[in-house]
XYZ file of C-alpha atoms in Angstrom:
283
model
C 21.585 14.530 1.097
C 20.203 17.772 2.562
C 17.000 17.184 0.591
C 16.464 13.729 2.118
C 17.366 14.991 5.594
C 14.696 17.700 5.418
C 12.040 15.196 4.390
C 13.059 12.892 7.239
C 12.864 15.788 9.685
C 9.309 16.354 8.525
C 8.591 12.639 9.076
C 9.847 13.041 12.649
C 7.425 15.929 13.107
C 4.550 13.716 11.965
C 5.520 10.974 14.412
C 5.662 13.473 17.277
C 2.197 14.836 16.455
C 0.135 11.791 15.456
C -2.179 12.429 18.403
C -2.431 16.137 17.552
C -3.643 18.031 14.512
C -0.728 17.842 12.096
C 0.149 21.228 10.625
C 0.842 20.840 6.898
C 2.303 24.338 6.776
C 4.858 23.387 9.426
C 5.821 20.282 7.449
C 6.440 22.507 4.432
C 8.525 24.935 6.481
C 10.695 22.057 7.701
C 11.232 20.945 4.092
C 11.788 24.561 2.924
C 9.032 24.653 0.302
C 5.364 25.595 -0.037
C 2.608 23.442 1.434
C 1.456 22.502 -2.061
C 4.901 21.545 -3.299
C 5.557 19.543 -0.140
C 2.444 17.448 -0.669
C 3.243 16.869 -4.348
C 6.822 15.921 -3.528
C 5.692 13.566 -0.767
C 3.117 11.860 -2.981
C 5.598 11.232 -5.787
C 8.323 10.029 -3.417
C 6.180 7.876 -1.124
C 3.667 6.576 -3.645
C 0.719 7.647 -1.455
C -0.706 11.001 -0.473
C 0.335 12.719 2.724
C -3.173 12.426 4.162
C -3.285 8.685 3.437
C 0.142 8.175 5.008
C -0.978 9.915 8.184
C -4.187 7.853 8.268
C -2.240 4.611 7.921
C 0.173 5.545 10.693
C -2.701 6.458 13.008
C -4.611 3.248 12.267
C -1.460 1.173 12.771
C -0.945 2.662 16.230
C -4.651 2.528 17.053
C -4.631 -1.252 16.561
C -1.762 -1.574 19.043
C -3.695 0.515 21.573
C -6.780 -1.702 21.191
C -4.985 -5.028 21.453
C -5.532 -6.598 24.849
C -9.007 -5.204 25.294
C -8.362 -2.584 27.985
C -8.665 0.595 25.916
C -12.091 1.909 24.961
C -12.694 2.409 21.245
C -14.114 5.892 21.765
C -10.989 6.926 23.715
C -8.666 5.600 21.024
C -10.718 7.350 18.351
C -10.410 10.666 20.167
C -6.696 10.101 20.800
C -6.048 10.039 17.052
C -8.277 12.971 16.230
C -11.550 11.266 15.300
C -14.458 13.070 16.946
C -16.945 10.677 15.368
C -16.756 6.948 16.283
C -18.327 6.236 12.894
C -15.488 7.982 11.051
C -12.930 6.127 13.156
C -14.622 2.783 12.517
C -14.693 3.491 8.781
C -11.003 4.462 8.664
C -9.987 1.512 10.831
C -11.921 -1.023 8.785
C -10.652 0.446 5.513
C -7.051 -0.116 6.635
C -7.247 -3.323 8.685
C -10.238 -4.987 7.021
C -11.930 -5.589 10.385
C -13.904 -3.524 12.880
C -12.065 -2.004 15.862
C -14.139 -4.137 18.263
C -12.679 -7.306 16.703
C -9.126 -6.385 17.696
C -9.928 -7.002 21.342
C -10.114 -10.758 20.628
C -6.856 -12.697 20.833
C -5.442 -14.155 17.633
C -6.904 -11.465 15.347
C -4.468 -10.263 12.656
C -4.009 -6.551 12.044
C -1.756 -4.580 9.715
C 1.352 -2.651 10.663
C 2.470 0.417 8.717
C 5.929 1.669 9.670
C 7.201 5.257 9.401
C 8.746 6.196 6.077
C 12.457 6.952 5.884
C 13.677 8.745 2.757
C 17.061 7.873 1.268
C 18.815 9.137 -1.826
C 19.031 6.539 -4.590
C 20.522 6.651 -8.073
C 18.150 5.418 -10.778
C 18.743 4.304 -14.352
C 20.479 6.717 -16.671
C 17.515 8.021 -18.672
C 17.986 11.447 -20.214
C 15.793 14.387 -19.304
C 15.863 17.434 -21.578
C 15.296 20.739 -19.833
C 16.176 24.397 -19.989
C 16.307 27.184 -17.413
C 14.514 30.437 -18.265
C 13.951 33.614 -16.271
C 10.687 35.274 -17.233
C 9.056 38.539 -16.198
C 5.451 38.646 -15.044
C 2.882 37.596 -17.608
C -0.891 37.637 -17.765
C -3.130 34.645 -18.238
C -6.890 34.519 -18.744
C -9.156 31.530 -18.325
C -11.447 29.684 -15.974
C -10.530 28.609 -12.456
C -11.743 26.424 -9.622
C -10.748 26.610 -5.937
C -8.494 23.877 -4.598
C -8.397 22.498 -1.081
C -5.245 22.517 1.029
C -5.277 18.717 1.217
C -4.418 17.882 -2.360
C -6.006 14.432 -2.471
C -9.388 16.171 -2.193
C -8.674 17.819 -5.554
C -8.071 14.673 -7.596
C -11.564 14.843 -9.113
C -11.672 18.628 -9.533
C -9.077 19.121 -12.267
C -10.139 16.289 -14.638
C -13.757 17.479 -14.346
C -12.659 21.023 -15.243
C -10.949 19.837 -18.418
C -13.944 17.693 -19.344
C -16.323 20.621 -18.906
C -14.018 23.039 -20.750
C -13.947 20.730 -23.769
C -17.711 20.262 -23.785
C -18.734 23.909 -23.386
C -16.289 25.304 -25.979
C -14.144 27.085 -23.371
C -10.951 25.601 -24.797
C -11.821 26.735 -28.314
C -12.634 30.251 -27.096
C -9.398 30.494 -25.139
C -7.383 29.397 -28.169
C -8.571 32.502 -30.042
C -7.359 34.749 -27.191
C -3.789 33.401 -26.998
C -1.251 35.976 -28.211
C 1.838 35.751 -25.994
C 4.305 33.321 -24.461
C 4.052 30.603 -23.313
C 2.164 29.587 -26.454
C -0.198 26.735 -25.705
C -3.136 25.766 -23.544
C -2.120 26.133 -19.907
C -2.923 24.201 -16.765
C -1.804 26.480 -13.927
C -1.724 25.491 -10.251
C -1.702 28.667 -8.155
C -0.955 27.179 -4.745
C 1.177 29.526 -2.687
C 0.979 30.408 0.993
C -0.737 33.792 0.630
C -3.633 33.266 -1.819
C -6.649 30.997 -2.094
C -5.435 27.936 -3.972
C -6.797 27.763 -7.516
C -6.370 25.760 -10.688
C -6.650 27.581 -14.017
C -7.295 26.364 -17.524
C -5.975 29.371 -19.390
C -3.868 30.947 -22.102
C -1.276 33.687 -21.994
C -2.924 36.794 -23.413
C -2.822 40.577 -23.495
C -6.399 40.815 -24.820
C -9.219 42.258 -22.763
C -11.949 39.813 -21.760
C -15.148 40.127 -19.778
C -15.772 36.397 -20.017
C -12.583 35.022 -18.479
C -10.744 35.487 -15.196
C -7.362 37.204 -15.160
C -4.267 36.195 -13.203
C -0.773 37.694 -13.243
C 1.921 35.028 -13.032
C 4.798 36.454 -10.990
C 8.313 36.851 -12.350
C 10.287 33.703 -11.737
C 12.998 31.376 -12.923
C 11.617 28.187 -14.459
C 13.013 24.750 -15.127
C 11.197 23.711 -18.305
C 10.934 20.072 -19.371
C 9.573 18.864 -22.713
C 7.653 15.675 -23.351
C 5.391 13.804 -25.725
C 2.863 11.013 -25.414
C -0.500 10.658 -23.729
C -1.821 12.863 -20.966
C -0.736 10.123 -18.565
C 2.828 10.702 -19.746
C 2.872 14.219 -18.313
C 2.186 12.802 -14.846
C 5.085 10.398 -15.279
C 7.351 13.276 -16.357
C 6.355 15.346 -13.323
C 7.144 12.395 -11.067
C 10.591 12.011 -12.622
C 11.294 15.735 -12.248
C 10.558 15.613 -8.534
C 12.127 12.251 -7.701
C 15.140 12.287 -10.041
C 16.012 15.798 -11.196
C 15.116 18.128 -8.340
C 17.022 16.389 -5.489
C 20.377 16.601 -7.309
C 19.850 19.688 -9.482
C 21.162 22.399 -7.189
C 17.721 24.020 -7.335
C 14.719 24.032 -5.015
C 11.086 24.998 -5.440
C 10.362 28.732 -5.700
C 7.108 30.414 -4.726
C 5.334 30.579 -8.087
C 2.712 28.468 -9.876
C 3.377 25.115 -11.512
C 2.462 25.296 -15.197
C 1.645 22.606 -17.740
C 1.855 23.890 -21.323
C -0.070 21.787 -23.851
C 1.422 22.497 -27.263
C -0.726 19.865 -28.929
C -4.028 19.195 -27.121
C -4.559 15.712 -28.623
C -4.762 13.538 -25.471
C -3.302 10.504 -27.288
C -0.496 12.363 -29.064
C 0.253 15.251 -26.768
C 3.223 17.585 -26.943
C 3.745 19.462 -23.720
C 6.084 21.290 -21.381
C 6.208 21.216 -17.596
C 7.295 24.495 -15.993
C 8.610 24.190 -12.430
C 9.431 27.423 -10.542
C 12.928 27.142 -9.075
C 15.610 29.082 -7.268
C 19.266 28.261 -6.673
C 19.922 26.534 -3.354
C 21.894 28.521 -0.798
C 24.512 26.161 0.585
């Protein structure tokens, strides 16, 4: 219940600041997790990204402001943080399917998007195999790309990285460098509150390398889940971890990277593990 209450408190913060710049870091502090983990958790729970949710709430309220014809479009745009009328028009039309100027006419239909309220629900009894491991720091080497703080802007970055790594032999080269645990090709999201966010395609290795970038994964306790299937299956597993396991597990997110371990790189017959950094909740 505490988990749902924290998310709802963050929803209240959004509602109170829809005409201000919404601070993602503050939302994460309310929910007691990192900014990255908050956005991932929100996306899996709500079915849309945090940025899209905020856009829909703003456009829903903007339509109400424009109905009746007294408010100026430019004033409503500025009220909800759009400095460019063009950007406001684009966002408004994308959501409502009509231009803002059309709302001033009586009888025009617009969409309403209500605030989200999170509630705990019990889903079907499907088993999830996992183990808890505490691991000291370990070194990874690989290639990385910077990630933006708004995670929906990164949806094209990671798939493109994997595509390029397969084409330019990076994956094959990394496989020859792997010599320590976790054994497998790694997808590592380094998204804490003190470093530039990065995504790594890497392996765990003690070998020296002038070609690849090094990162030291901090000591942490990990909840490790195993799965098989296609690469789409790993996304489904991650969603189940966050929506089904984490809320009732007695654990919460810790400040360490999320790790995907690909034990078999075949995208149609993958064997993988999902490593989630966790710490025991303090009740």
